[in-house]
Short mmCIF file of C-alpha atoms in Angstrom, two decimals:
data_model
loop_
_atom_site.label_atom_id
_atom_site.label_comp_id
_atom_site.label_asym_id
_atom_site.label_seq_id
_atom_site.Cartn_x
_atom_site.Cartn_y
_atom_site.Cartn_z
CA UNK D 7 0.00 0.00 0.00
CA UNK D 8 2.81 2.52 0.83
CA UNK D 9 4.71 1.42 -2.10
CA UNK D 10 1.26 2.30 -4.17
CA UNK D 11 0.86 5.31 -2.61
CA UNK D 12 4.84 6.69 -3.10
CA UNK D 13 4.20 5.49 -6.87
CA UNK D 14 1.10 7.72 -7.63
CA UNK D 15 2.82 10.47 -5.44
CA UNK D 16 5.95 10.79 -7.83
CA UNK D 17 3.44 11.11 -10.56
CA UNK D 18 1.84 14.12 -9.40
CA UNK D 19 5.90 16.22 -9.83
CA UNK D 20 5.59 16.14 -13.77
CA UNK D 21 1.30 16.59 -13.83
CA UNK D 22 1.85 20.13 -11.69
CA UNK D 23 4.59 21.11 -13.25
CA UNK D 24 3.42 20.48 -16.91
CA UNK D 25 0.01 22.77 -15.31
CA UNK D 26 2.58 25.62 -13.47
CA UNK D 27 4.03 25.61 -17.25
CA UNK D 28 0.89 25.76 -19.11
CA UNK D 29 -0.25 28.55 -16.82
CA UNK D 30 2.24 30.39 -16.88
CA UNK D 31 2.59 30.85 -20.89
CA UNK D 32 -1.25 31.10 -21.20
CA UNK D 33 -1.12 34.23 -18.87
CA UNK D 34 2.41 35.82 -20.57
CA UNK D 35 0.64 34.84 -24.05
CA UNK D 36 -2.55 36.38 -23.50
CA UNK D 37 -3.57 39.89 -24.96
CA UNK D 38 -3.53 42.98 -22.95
CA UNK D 39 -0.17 45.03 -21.06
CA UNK D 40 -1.00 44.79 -16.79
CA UNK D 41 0.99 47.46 -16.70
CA UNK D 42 -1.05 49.98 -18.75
CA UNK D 43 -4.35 48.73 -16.74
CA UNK D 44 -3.54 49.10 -14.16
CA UNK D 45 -2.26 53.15 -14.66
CA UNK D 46 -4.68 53.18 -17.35
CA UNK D 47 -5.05 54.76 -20.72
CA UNK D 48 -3.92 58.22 -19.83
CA UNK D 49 -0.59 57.46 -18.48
CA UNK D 50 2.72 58.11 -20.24
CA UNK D 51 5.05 55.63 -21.93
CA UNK D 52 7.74 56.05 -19.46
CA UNK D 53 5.41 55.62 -16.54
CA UNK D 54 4.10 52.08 -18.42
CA UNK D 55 7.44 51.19 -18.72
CA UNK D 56 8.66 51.96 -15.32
CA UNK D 57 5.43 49.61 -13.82
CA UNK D 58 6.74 47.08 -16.65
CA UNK D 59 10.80 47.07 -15.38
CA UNK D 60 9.43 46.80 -11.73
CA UNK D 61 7.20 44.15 -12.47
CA UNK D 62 9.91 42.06 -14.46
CA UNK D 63 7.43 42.02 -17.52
CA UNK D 64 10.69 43.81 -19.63
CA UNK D 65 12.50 40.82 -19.54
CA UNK D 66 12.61 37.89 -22.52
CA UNK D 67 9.83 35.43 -21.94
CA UNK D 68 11.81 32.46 -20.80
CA UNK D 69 13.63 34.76 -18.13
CA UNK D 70 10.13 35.37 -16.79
CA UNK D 71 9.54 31.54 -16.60
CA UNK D 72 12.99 30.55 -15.29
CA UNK D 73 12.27 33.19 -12.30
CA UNK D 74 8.68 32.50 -12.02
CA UNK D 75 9.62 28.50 -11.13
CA UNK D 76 11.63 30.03 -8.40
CA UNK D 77 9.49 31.67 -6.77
CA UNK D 78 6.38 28.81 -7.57
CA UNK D 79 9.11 26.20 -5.77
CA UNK D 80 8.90 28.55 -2.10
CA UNK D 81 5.31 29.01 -3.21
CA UNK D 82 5.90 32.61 -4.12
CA UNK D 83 3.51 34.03 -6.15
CA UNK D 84 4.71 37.10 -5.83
CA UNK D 85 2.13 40.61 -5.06
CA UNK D 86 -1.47 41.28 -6.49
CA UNK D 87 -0.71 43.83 -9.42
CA UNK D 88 -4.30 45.03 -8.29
CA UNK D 89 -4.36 44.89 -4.38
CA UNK D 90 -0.64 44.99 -3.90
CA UNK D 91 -0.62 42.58 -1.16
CA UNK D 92 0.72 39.04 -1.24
CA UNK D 93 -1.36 36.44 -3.37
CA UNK D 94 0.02 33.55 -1.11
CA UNK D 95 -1.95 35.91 1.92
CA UNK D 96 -5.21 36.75 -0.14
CA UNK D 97 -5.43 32.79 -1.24
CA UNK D 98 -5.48 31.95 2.67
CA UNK D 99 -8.00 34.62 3.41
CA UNK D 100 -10.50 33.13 0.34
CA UNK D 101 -9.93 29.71 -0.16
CA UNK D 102 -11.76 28.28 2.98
CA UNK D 103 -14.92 30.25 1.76
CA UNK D 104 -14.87 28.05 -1.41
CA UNK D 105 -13.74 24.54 0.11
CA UNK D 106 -16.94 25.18 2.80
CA UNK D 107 -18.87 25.58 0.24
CA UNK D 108 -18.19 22.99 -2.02
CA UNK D 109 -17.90 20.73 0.72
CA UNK D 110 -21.50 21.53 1.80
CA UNK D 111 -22.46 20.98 -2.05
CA UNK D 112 -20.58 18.07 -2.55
CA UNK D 113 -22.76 16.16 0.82
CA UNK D 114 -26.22 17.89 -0.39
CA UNK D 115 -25.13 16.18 -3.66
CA UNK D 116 -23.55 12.70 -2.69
CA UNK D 117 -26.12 11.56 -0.03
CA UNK D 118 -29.01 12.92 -2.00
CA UNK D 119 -27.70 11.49 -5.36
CA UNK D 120 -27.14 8.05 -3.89
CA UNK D 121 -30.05 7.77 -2.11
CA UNK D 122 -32.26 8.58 -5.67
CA UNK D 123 -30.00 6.19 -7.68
CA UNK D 124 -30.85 3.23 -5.30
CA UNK D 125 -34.28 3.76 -5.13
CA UNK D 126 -34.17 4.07 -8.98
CA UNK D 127 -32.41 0.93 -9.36
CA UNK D 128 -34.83 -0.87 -6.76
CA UNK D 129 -37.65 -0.15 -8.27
CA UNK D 130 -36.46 0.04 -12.33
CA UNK D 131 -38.83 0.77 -14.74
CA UNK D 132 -41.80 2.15 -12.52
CA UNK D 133 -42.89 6.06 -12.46
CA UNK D 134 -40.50 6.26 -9.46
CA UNK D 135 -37.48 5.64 -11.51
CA UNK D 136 -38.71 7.41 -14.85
CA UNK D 137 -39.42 10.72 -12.47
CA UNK D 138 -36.00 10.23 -10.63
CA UNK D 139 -33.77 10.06 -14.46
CA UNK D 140 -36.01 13.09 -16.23
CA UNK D 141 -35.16 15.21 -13.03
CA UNK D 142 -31.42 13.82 -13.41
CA UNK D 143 -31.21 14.70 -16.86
CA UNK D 144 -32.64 18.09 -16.22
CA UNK D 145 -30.39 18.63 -13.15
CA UNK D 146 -27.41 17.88 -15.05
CA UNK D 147 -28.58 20.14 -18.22
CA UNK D 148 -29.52 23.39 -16.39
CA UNK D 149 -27.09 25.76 -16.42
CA UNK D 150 -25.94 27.11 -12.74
CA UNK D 151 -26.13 30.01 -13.48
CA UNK D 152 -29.70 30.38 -14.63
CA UNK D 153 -30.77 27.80 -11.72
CA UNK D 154 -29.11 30.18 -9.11
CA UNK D 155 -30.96 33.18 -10.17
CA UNK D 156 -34.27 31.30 -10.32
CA UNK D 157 -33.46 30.43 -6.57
CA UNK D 158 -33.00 33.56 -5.56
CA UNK D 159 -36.16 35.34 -7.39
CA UNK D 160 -38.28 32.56 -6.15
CA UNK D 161 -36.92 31.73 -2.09
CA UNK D 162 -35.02 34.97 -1.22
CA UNK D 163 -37.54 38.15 -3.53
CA UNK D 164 -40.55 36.33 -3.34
CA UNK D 165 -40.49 34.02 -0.33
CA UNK D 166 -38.04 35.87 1.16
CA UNK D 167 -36.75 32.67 3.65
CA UNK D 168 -33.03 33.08 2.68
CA UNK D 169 -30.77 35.57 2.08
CA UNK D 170 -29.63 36.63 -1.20
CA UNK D 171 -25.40 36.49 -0.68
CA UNK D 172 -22.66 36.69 1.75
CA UNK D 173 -22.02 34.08 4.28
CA UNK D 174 -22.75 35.64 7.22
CA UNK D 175 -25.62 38.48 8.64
CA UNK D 176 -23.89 41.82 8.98
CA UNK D 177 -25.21 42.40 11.61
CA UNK D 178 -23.67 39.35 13.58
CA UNK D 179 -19.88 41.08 13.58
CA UNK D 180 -17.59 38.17 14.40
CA UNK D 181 -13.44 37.68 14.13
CA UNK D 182 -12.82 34.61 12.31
CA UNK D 183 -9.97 32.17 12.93
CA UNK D 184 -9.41 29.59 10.60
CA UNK D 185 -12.29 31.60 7.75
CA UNK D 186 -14.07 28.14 7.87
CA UNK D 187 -17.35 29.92 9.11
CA UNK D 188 -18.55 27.15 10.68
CA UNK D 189 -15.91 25.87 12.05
CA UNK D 190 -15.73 29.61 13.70
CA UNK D 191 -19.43 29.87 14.57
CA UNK D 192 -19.08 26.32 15.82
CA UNK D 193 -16.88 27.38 18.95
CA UNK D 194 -19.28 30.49 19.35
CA UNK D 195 -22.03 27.85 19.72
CA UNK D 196 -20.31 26.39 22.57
CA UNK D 197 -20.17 29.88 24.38
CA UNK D 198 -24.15 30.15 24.29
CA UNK D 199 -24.11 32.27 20.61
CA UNK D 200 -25.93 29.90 18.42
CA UNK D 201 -27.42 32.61 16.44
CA UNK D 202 -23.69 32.97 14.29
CA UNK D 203 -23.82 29.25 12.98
CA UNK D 204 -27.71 29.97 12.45
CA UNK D 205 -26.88 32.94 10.50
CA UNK D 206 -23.89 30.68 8.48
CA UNK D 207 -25.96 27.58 7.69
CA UNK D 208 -28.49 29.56 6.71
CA UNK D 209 -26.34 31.84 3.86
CA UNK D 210 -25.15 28.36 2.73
CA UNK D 211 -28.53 26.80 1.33
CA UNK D 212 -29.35 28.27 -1.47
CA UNK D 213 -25.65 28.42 -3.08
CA UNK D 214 -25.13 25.08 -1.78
CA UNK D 215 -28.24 23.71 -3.62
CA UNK D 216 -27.11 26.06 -6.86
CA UNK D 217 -23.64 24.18 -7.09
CA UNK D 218 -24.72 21.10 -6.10
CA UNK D 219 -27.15 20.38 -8.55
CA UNK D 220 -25.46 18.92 -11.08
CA UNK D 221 -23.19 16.79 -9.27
CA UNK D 222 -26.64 15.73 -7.98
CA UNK D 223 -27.84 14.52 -11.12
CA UNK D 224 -24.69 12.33 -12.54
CA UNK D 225 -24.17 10.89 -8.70
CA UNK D 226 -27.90 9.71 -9.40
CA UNK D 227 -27.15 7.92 -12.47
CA UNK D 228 -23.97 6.87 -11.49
CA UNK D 229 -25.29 4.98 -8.76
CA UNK D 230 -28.30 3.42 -10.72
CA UNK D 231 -26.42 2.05 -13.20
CA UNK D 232 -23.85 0.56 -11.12
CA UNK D 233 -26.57 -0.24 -8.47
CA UNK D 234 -28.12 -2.43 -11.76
CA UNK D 235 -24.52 -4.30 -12.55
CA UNK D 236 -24.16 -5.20 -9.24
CA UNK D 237 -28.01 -6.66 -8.54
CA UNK D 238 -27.43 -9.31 -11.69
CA UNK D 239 -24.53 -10.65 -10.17
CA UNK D 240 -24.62 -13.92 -8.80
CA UNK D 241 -23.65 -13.68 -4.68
CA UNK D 242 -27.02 -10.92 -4.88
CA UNK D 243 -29.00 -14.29 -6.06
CA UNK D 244 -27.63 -16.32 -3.77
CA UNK D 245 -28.06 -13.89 -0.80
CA UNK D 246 -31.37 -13.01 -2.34
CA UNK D 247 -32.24 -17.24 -2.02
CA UNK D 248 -30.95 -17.12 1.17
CA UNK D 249 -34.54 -15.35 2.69
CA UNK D 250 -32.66 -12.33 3.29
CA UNK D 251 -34.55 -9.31 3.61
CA UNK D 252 -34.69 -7.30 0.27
CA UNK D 253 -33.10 -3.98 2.57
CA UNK D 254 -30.29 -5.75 3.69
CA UNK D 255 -29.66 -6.97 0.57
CA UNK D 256 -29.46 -3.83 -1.13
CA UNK D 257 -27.97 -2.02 1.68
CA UNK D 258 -25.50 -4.32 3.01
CA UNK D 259 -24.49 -6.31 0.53
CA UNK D 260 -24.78 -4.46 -3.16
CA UNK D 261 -24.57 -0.79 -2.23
CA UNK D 262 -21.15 -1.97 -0.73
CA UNK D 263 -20.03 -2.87 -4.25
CA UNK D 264 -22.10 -0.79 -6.09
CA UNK D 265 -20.39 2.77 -4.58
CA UNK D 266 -17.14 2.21 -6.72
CA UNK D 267 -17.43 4.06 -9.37
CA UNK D 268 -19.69 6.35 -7.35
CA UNK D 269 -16.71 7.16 -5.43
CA UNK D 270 -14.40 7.91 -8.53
CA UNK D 271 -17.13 10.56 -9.45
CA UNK D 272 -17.70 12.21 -6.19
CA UNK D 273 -13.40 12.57 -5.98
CA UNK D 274 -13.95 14.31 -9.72
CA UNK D 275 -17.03 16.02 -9.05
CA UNK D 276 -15.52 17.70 -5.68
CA UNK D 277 -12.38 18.60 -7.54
CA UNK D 278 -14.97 20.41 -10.13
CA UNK D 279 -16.71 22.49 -7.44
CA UNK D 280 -13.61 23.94 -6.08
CA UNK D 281 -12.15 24.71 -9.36
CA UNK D 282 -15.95 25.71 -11.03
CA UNK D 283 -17.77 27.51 -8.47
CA UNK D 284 -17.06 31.03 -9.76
CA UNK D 285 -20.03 31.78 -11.30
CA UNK D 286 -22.54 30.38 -8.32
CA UNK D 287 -19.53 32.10 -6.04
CA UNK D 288 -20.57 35.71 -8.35
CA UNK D 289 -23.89 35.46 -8.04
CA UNK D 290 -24.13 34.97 -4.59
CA UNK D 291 -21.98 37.38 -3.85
CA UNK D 292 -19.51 34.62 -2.04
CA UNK D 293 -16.11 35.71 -1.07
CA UNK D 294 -14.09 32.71 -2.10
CA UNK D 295 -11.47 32.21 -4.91
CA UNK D 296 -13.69 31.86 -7.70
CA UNK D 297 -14.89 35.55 -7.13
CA UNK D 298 -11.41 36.65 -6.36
CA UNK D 299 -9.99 34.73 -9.66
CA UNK D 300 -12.74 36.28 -12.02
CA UNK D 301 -11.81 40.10 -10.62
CA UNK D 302 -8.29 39.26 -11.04
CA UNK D 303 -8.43 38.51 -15.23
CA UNK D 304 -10.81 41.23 -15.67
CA UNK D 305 -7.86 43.12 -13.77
CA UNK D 306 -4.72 41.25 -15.75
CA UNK D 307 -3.94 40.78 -12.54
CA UNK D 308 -1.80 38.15 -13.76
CA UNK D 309 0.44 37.04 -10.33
CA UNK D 310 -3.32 36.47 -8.98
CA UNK D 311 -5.06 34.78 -12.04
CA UNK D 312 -1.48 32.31 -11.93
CA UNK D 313 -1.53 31.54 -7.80
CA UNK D 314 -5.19 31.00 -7.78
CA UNK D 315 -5.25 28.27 -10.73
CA UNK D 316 -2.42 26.45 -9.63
CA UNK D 317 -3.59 26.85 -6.12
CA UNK D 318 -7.21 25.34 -7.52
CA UNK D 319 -5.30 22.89 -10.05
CA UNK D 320 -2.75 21.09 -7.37
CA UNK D 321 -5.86 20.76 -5.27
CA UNK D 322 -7.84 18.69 -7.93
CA UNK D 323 -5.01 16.50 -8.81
CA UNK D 324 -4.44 15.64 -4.37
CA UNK D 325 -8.31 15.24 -4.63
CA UNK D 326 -7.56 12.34 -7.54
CA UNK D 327 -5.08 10.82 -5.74
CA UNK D 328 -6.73 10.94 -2.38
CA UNK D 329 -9.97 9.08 -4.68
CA UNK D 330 -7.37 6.54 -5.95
CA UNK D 331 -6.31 5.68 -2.36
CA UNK D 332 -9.30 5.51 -1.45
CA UNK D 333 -10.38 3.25 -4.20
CA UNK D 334 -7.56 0.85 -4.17
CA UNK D 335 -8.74 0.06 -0.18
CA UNK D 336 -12.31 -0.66 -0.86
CA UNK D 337 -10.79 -2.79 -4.00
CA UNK D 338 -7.35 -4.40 -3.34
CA UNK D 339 -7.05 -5.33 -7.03
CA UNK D 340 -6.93 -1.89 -8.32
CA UNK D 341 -2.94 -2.12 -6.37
CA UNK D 342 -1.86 -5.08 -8.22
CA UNK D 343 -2.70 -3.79 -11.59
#
């Protein structure tokens, strides 16, 4: 198992560093001079090309790349052209608000989706299982987007039972520690303030529900389909002949095998969220990385745009290897091959 685990780790060096590589010349590459927005159309030449010298941006390309692996090695990425503080520092301060929330989209999805692709499965070709794959396929065909505005005209405008961004009330001032909000509010429970993780579980729903839709709908079919394989195989007969109860035999014995590939697709799915949750992040008016990520290319804030994808991009590829882990435990087999 260690030996398994060492292998896929020494993978991962030439995966990141082919992505800190691609990032970095599809940033240079890209149109627009960060030093003329950010002074803007009215400033002189010389100014432009003062910004440019101090920035390093007047040196050849592949001097750019040879000191921007430096710096990417002591995970340096440098100062926000925008904000002018450090993008290592601003990446701290965001990414928690984007991890809590895909993580609370990622269990809304997983334990709803499974649940809906057994029952499909279980009861296969009835109205129960034709309702549960139309509102999969239109789950996983609605854009976010669209399906987060909706939300909010219908449960926060009309309805008005949740609020319509931010994570927190403003009126419920609070110092966070660790910017996991309810991790934060958590403790404040414990002194007697359980209005905070009220107020924080309550901002969550509706962008929760927004991002998690999708990942809803293909965890769904996922698990039907596999939930299908697994019921024609022959120990699920023999168990079945056995008088076993039909819920222990789905539950205990083919779920078990059944969750597989269900597994592979939650690792991918999660690794999605975090790295697609901008727009749902925009509209909601979260603070996490995806927000900070968009102002930064509208910006050409390019040290920001280039920390927060790798940032976002070496988190997806531990997510795949934590999956495969994971995977070859359940299945032993998947370490011999």
């Amino acid at each position: 198992m260690i030996r398994y685990i060492l292998k896929r780790l020494l993978m991962l060096f030439p995966t990141l560093f082919g992505v800190v590589t691609l990032v970095f010349f599809m940033i240079a590459l890209s149109p627009g001079d960060p030093a003329r927005v950010m002074l803007g159309e009215r400033a002189s030449q010389e100014k432009i090309e003062k910004l440019r010298a101090d920035l390093g941006l007047d040196k050849p390309l592949i001097q750019q790349y040879g000191l921007y692996l430096k710096r990417i090695v002591r995970l340096d990425f440098g100062k926000s052209i925008k904000s002018g503080q450090n993008v290592m520092d601003e990446i701290r301060a965001r990414y928690p608000a984007t991890i809590e929330l895909a993580l609370c989209a990622m269990i809304f999805a997983s334990v709803l989706g499974i649940w809906i692709g057994v029952i499909s499965a279980t009861k296969k070709n009835t109205w129960i299982d034709y309702t549960s794959m139309v509102g999969a396929l239109f789950g996983v065909s609605m854009p976010v987007f669209w399906l987060a505005l909706v939300m909010i005209m219908i449960f926060s405008v009309q309805l008005n039972m949740f609020p319509t961004g931010g994570r927190m009330n403003i009126r419920l001032y609070f110092t966070p520690e660790t910017n996991f909000y309810l991790v934060d509010t958590f403790k404040l429970l414990l002194q007697g303030k359980p209005e905070y993780i009220r107020s924080a579980l309550h901002h969550l729903v509706l962008p929760s529900i927004a991002l998690g839709t999708i990942p809803l709908a293909i965890i769904a079919r996922t698990t039907r389909s596999s939930m299908l394989e697994v019921l024609k195989q022959d120990y699920v007969k023999t168990v079945r002949s056995a008088g076993i109860k039909e819920r222990r035999v789905v539950f205990r014995y083919a779920l078990r095998n059944a969750l597989l590939p269900v597994i592979t697709v939650i690792g991918l799915q999660f690794g999605m969220l975090l790295a697609g949750a901008l727009l749902t992040e925009t509209i909601f008016a979260w603070p996490g990385i995806g927000k900070w990520i968009y102002h930064a290319i509208e910006a050409r804030d390019y040290p920001a745009v280039q920390g927060g994808i790798i940032i976002i991009s070496t988190s997806f590829v531990l997510i795949n290897l934590a999956v495969d882990v994971l995977y070859s435990v359940i299945n032993p087999k998947i370490r011999l091959q």
